[in-house]
Structures are given as C-alpha cells and as structure tokens.
Short mmCIF file of N, CA and C in Angstrom, two decimals:
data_model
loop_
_atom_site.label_atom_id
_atom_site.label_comp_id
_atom_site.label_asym_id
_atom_site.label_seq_id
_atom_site.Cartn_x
_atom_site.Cartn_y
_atom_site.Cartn_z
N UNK A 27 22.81 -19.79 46.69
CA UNK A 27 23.77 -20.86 46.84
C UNK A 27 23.02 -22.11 47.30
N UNK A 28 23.27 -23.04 46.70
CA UNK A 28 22.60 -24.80 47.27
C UNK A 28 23.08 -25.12 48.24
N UNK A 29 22.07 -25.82 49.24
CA UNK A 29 22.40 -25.97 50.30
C UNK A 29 23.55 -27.10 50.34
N UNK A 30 23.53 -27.91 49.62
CA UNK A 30 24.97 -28.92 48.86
C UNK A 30 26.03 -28.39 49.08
N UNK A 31 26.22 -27.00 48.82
CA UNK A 31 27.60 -26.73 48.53
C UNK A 31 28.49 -26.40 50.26
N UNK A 32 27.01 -25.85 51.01
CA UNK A 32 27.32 -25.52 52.75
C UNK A 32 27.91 -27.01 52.99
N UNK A 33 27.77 -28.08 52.66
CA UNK A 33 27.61 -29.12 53.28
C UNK A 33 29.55 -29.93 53.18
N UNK A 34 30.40 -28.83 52.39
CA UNK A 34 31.76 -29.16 52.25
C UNK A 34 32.95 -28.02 53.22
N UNK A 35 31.84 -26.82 53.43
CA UNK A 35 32.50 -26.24 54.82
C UNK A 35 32.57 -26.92 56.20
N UNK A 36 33.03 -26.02 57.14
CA UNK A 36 33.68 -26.53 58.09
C UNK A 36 32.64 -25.62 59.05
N UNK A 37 32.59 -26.02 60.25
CA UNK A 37 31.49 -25.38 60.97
C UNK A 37 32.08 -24.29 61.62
N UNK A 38 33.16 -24.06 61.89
CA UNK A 38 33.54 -22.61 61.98
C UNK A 38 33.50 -21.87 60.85
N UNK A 39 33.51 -22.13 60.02
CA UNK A 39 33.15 -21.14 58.70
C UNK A 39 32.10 -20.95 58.26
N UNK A 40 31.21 -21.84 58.67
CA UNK A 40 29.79 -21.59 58.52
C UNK A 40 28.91 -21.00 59.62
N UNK A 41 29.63 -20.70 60.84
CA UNK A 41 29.31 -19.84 62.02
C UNK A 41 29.47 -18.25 61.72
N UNK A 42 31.10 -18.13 61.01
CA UNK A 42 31.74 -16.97 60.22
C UNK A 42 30.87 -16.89 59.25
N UNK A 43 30.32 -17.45 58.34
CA UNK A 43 29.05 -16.77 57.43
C UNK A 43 27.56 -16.21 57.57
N UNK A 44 27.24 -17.22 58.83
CA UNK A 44 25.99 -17.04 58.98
C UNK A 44 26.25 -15.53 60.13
N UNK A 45 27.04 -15.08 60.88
CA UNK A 45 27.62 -14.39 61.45
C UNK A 45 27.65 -12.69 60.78
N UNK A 46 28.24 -12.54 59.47
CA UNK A 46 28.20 -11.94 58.43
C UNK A 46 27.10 -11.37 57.87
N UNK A 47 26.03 -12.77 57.23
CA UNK A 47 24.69 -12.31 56.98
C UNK A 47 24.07 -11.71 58.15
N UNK A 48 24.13 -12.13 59.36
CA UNK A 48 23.59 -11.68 60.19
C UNK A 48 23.50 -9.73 60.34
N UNK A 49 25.16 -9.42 59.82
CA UNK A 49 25.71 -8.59 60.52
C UNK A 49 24.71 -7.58 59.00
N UNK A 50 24.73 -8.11 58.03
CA UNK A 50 24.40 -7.83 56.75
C UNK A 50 23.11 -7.61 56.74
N UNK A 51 22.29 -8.49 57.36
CA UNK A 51 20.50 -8.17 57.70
C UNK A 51 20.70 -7.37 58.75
N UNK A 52 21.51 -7.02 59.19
CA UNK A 52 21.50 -5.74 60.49
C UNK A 52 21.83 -4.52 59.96
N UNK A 53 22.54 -4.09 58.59
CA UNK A 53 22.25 -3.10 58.14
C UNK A 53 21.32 -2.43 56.98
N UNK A 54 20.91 -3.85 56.63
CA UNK A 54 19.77 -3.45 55.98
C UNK A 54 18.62 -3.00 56.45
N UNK A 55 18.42 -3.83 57.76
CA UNK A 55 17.36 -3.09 58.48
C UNK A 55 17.34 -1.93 59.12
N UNK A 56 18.71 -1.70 59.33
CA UNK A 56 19.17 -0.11 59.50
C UNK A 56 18.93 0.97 58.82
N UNK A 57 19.05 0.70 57.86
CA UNK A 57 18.51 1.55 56.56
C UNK A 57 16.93 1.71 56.25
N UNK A 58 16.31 0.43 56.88
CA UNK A 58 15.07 0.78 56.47
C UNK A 58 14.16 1.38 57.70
N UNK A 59 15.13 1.12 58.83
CA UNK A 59 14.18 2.15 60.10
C UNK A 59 15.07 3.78 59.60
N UNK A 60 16.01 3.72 58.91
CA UNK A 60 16.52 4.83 58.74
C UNK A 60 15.78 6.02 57.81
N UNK A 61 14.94 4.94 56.97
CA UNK A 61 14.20 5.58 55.92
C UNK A 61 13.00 6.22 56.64
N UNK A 62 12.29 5.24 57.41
CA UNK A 62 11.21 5.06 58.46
C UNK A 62 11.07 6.58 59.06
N UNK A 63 12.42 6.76 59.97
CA UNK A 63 12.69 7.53 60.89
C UNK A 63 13.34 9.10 60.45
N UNK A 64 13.28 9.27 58.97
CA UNK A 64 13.62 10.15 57.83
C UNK A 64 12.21 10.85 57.55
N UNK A 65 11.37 9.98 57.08
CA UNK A 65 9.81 10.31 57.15
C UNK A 65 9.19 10.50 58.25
N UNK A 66 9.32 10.29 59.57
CA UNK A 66 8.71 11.15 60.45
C UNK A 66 9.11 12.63 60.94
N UNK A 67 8.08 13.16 61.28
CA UNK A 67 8.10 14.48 61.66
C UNK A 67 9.37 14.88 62.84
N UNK A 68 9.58 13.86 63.83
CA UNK A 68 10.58 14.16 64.58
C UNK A 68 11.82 13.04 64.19
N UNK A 69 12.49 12.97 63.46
CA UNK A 69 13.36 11.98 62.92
C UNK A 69 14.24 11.46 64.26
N UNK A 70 14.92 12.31 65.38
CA UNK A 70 15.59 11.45 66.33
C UNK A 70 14.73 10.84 67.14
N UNK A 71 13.50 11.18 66.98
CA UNK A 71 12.40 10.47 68.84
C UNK A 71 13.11 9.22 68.62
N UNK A 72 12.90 8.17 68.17
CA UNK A 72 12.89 6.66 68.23
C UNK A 72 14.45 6.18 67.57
N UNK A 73 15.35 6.68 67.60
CA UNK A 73 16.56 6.02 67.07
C UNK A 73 17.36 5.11 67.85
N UNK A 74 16.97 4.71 69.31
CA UNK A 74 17.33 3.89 69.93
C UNK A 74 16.18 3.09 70.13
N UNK A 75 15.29 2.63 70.16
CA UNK A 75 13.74 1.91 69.81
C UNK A 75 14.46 1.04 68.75
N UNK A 76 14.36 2.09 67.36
CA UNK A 76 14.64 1.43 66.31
C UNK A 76 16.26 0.38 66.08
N UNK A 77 16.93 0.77 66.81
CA UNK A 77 18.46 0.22 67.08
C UNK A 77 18.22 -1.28 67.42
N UNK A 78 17.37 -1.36 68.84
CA UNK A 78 17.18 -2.76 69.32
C UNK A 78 16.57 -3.13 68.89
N UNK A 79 15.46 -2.92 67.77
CA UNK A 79 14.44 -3.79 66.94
C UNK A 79 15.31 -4.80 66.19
N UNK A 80 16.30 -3.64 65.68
CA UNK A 80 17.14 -4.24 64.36
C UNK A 80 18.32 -4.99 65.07
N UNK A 81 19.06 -4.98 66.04
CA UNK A 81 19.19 -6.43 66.82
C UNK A 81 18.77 -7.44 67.80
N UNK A 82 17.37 -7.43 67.58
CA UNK A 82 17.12 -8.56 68.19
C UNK A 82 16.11 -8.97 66.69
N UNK A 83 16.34 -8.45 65.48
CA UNK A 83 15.38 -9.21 64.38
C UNK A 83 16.83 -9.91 64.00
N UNK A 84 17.84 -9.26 64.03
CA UNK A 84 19.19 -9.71 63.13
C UNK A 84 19.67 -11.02 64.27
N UNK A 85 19.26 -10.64 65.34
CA UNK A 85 19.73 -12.53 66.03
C UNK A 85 18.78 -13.30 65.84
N UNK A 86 17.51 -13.15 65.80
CA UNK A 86 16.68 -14.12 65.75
C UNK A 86 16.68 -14.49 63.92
N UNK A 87 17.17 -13.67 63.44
CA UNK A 87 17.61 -14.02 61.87
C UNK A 87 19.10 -14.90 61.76
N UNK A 88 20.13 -14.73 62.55
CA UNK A 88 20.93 -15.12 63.02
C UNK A 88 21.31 -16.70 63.30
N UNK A 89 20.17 -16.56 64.25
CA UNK A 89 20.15 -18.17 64.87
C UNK A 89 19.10 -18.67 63.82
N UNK A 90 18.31 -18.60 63.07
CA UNK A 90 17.36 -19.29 62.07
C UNK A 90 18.50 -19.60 60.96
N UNK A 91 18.89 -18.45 60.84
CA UNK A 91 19.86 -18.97 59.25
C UNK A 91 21.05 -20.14 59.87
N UNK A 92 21.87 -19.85 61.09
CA UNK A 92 22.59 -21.02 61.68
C UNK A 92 22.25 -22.11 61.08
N UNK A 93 21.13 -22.35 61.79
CA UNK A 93 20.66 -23.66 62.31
C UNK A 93 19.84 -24.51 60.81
N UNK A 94 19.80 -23.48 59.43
CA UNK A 94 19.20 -23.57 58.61
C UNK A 94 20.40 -24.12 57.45
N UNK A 95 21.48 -24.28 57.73
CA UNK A 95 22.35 -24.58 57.29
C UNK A 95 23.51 -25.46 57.35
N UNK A 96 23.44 -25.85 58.41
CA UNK A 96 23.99 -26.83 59.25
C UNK A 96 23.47 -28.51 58.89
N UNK A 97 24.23 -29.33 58.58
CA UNK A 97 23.95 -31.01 58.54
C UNK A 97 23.48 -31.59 60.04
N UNK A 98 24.10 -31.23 60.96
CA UNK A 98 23.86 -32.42 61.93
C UNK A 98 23.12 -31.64 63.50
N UNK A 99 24.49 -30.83 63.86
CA UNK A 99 23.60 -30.13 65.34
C UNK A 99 23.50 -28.70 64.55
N UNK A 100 22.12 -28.36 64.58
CA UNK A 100 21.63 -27.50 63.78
C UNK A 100 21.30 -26.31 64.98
N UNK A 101 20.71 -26.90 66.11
CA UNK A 101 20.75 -26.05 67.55
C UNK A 101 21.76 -25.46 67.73
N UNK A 102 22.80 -26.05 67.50
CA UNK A 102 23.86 -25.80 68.40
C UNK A 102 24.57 -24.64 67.32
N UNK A 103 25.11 -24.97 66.02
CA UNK A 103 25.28 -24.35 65.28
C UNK A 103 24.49 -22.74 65.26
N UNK A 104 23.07 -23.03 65.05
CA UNK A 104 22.33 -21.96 65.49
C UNK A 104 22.87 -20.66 66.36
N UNK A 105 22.88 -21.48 67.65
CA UNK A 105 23.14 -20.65 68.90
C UNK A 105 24.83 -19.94 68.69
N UNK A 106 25.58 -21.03 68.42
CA UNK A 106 27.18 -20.48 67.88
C UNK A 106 27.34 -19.35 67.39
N UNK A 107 25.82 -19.13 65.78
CA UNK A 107 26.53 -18.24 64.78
C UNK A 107 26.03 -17.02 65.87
N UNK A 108 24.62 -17.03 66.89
CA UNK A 108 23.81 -15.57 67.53
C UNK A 108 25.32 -15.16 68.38
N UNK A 109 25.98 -16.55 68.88
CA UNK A 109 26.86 -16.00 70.26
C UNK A 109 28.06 -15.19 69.50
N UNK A 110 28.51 -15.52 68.11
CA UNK A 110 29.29 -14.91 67.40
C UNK A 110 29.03 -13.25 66.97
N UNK A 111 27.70 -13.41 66.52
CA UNK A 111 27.03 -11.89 66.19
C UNK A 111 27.06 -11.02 67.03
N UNK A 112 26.52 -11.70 68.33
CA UNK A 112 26.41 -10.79 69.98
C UNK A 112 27.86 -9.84 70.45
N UNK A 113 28.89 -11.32 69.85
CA UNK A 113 30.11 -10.55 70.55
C UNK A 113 30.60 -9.60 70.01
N UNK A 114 29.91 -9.42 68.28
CA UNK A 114 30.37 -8.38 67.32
C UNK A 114 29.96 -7.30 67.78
N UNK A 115 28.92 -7.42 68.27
CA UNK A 115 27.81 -6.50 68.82
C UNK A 115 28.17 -5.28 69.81
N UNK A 116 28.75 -6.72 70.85
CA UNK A 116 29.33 -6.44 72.08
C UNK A 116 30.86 -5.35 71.59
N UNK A 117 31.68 -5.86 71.09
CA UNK A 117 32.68 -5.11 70.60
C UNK A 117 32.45 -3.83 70.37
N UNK A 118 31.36 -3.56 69.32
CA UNK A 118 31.19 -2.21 69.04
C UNK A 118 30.83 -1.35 70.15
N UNK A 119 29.45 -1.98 70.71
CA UNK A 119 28.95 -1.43 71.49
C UNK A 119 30.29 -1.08 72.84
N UNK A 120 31.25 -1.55 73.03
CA UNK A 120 32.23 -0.99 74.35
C UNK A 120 32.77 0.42 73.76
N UNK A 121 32.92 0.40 72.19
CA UNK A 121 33.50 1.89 71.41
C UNK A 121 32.46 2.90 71.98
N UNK A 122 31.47 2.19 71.21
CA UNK A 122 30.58 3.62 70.96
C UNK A 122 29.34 3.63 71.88
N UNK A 123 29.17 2.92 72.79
CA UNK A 123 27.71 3.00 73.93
C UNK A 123 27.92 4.24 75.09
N UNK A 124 27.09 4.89 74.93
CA UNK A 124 26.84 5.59 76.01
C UNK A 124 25.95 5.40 77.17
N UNK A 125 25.52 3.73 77.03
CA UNK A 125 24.08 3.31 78.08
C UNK A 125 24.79 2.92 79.06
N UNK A 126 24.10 2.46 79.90
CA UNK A 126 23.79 1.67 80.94
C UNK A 126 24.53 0.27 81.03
N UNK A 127 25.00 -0.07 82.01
CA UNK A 127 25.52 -1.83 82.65
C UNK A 127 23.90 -2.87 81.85
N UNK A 128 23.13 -1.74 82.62
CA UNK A 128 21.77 -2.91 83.07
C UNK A 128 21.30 -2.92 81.95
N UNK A 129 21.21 -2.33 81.27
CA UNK A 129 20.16 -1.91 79.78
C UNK A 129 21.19 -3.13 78.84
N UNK A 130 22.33 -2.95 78.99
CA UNK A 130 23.07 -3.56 77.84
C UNK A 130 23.03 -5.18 78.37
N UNK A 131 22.71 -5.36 79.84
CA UNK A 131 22.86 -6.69 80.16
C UNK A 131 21.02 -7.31 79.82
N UNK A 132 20.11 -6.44 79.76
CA UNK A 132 18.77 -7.18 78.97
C UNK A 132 18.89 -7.27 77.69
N UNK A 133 19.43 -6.36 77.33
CA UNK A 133 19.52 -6.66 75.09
C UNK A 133 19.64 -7.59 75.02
N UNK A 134 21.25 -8.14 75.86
CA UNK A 134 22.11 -9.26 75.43
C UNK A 134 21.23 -10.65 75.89
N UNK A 135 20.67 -10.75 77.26
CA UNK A 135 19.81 -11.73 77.13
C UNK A 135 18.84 -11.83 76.71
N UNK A 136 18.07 -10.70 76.01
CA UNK A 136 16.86 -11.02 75.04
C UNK A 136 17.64 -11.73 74.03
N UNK A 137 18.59 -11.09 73.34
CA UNK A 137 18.96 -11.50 71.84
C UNK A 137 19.76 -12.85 71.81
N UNK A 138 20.31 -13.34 73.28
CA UNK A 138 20.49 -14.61 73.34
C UNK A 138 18.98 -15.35 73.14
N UNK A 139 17.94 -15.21 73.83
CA UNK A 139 16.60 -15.67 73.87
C UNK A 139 16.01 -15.63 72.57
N UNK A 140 16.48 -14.56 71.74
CA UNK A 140 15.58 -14.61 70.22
C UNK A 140 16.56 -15.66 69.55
N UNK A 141 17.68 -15.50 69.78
CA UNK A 141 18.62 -16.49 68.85
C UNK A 141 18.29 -17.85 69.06
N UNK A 142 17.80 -18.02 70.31
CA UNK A 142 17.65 -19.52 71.13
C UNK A 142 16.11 -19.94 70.30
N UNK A 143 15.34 -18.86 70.03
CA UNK A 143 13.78 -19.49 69.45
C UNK A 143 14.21 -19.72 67.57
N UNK A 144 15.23 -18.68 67.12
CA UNK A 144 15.47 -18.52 65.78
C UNK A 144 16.16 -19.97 65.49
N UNK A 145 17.44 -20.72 66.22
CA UNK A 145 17.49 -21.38 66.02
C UNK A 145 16.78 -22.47 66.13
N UNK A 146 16.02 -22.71 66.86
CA UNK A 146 14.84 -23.75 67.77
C UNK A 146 13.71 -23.77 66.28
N UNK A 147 13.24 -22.79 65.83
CA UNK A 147 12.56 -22.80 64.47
C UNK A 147 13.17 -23.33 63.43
N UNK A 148 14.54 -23.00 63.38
CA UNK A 148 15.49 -23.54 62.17
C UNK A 148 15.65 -24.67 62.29
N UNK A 149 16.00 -25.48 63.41
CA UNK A 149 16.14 -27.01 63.69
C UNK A 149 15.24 -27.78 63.32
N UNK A 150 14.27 -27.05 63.37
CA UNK A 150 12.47 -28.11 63.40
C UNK A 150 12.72 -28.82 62.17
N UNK A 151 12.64 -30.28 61.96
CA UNK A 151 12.38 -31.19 61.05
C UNK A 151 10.87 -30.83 60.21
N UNK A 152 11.06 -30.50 58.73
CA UNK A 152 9.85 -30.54 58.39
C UNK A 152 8.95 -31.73 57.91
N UNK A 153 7.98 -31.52 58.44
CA UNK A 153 7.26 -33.21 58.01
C UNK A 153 6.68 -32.76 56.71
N UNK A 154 6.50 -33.60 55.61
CA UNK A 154 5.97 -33.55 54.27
C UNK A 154 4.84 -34.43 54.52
N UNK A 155 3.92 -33.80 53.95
CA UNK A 155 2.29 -34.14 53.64
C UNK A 155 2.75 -35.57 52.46
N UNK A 156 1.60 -36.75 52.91
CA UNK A 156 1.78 -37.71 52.23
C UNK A 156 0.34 -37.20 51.11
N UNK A 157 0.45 -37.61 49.75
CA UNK A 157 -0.42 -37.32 48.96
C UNK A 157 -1.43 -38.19 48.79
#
C-alpha cells in the first residue's frame, strides 16, 4: 500500500492498523520460534524465552511501523500504536498468565522501552546524499 493512501486516514485508525500488524508480526514470529522449538531435542525448555522475544520484537516492530506512517507526530503516533498493542497484550495475558505481578511489570516496561527506540528510529528524518 502507498504511503499516499495512509495519509487520508484518521490517526486512530492508523494506531488500529499499525496495532493489528503488530499483533500479525507477533504471530508470525510465533510460528517461527514454534518451528525453532519443534526442531529441538527438548521442544518445551524455552517456550517462555521464546514468548518474550516475540513481544518485545512485535513492539519494537510496533512502534517503528507507527511512527513510519504517520504525517506529522510520528513519535507520538509511534508510542500510541506500542501502548495499543501492550494493552492487547495485557488483556490476554489477565486470561491466560500464570506468572508473576513482577515479571509481568518488567515485560511491560521493556516493551514500552523497545516501542519508545522503534518509534524514535521510525521518526528519524532521512537525510539524502547530495550527488
């Protein structure tokens, strides 16, 4: 899709998309530590290892795609679509977690922190080489 066409949505809908993909690169990467973790000899050792890899790559993918799509506050947008993903996150995780207060309160501020660099990369103005 051209980036033209993002540019006639509304920034809550483009929080709701980038939100989506997010949620969308989070099961793809699921699948591929799934494959990962299929081919090793002990297939459960690492299935919570592999869990938080794949959300804190999917926020810091999260806040890059935000902020990569956005016209004006591209930061901010950024950070919106990670805080949107997190709470999806958060939702599930109250169903189905069996961890810890404390464990679930570092995820959440790492993956605020990866979202905060993902978007912070996405914002960056690129300078073009003069020829």
């Amino acid at each position: 899709m051209p980036k033209r066409n993002f540019d006639k949505l509304t920034t809550p809908i483009r929080i709701s998309i980038t939100a989506g993909a997010g949620v969308l690169f989070a099961l793809i990467c699921n699948l591929f530590f799934a494959l990962i973790a299929y081919m090793s000899s002990d297939p459960a050792a690492n299935l919570t290892l592999y869990g938080e890899i794949c959300l804190l790559l999917s926020m810091l993918f999260c806040g890059f795609f935000g902020a990569k799509i956005e016209n004006e506050q591209k930061f901010v947008c950024g950070m919106a679509s990670g805080s949107a993903m997190l709470a999806i996150v958060i939702m599930f995780a109250l169903f189905f977690s069996s961890g810890g207060f404390v464990k679930a309160l570092i995820l959440s501020v790492l993956s605020i922190f990866l979202c905060a660099v993902g978007a912070a990369v996405g914002s960056r103005k690129v300078k073009r080489k003069r020829r």
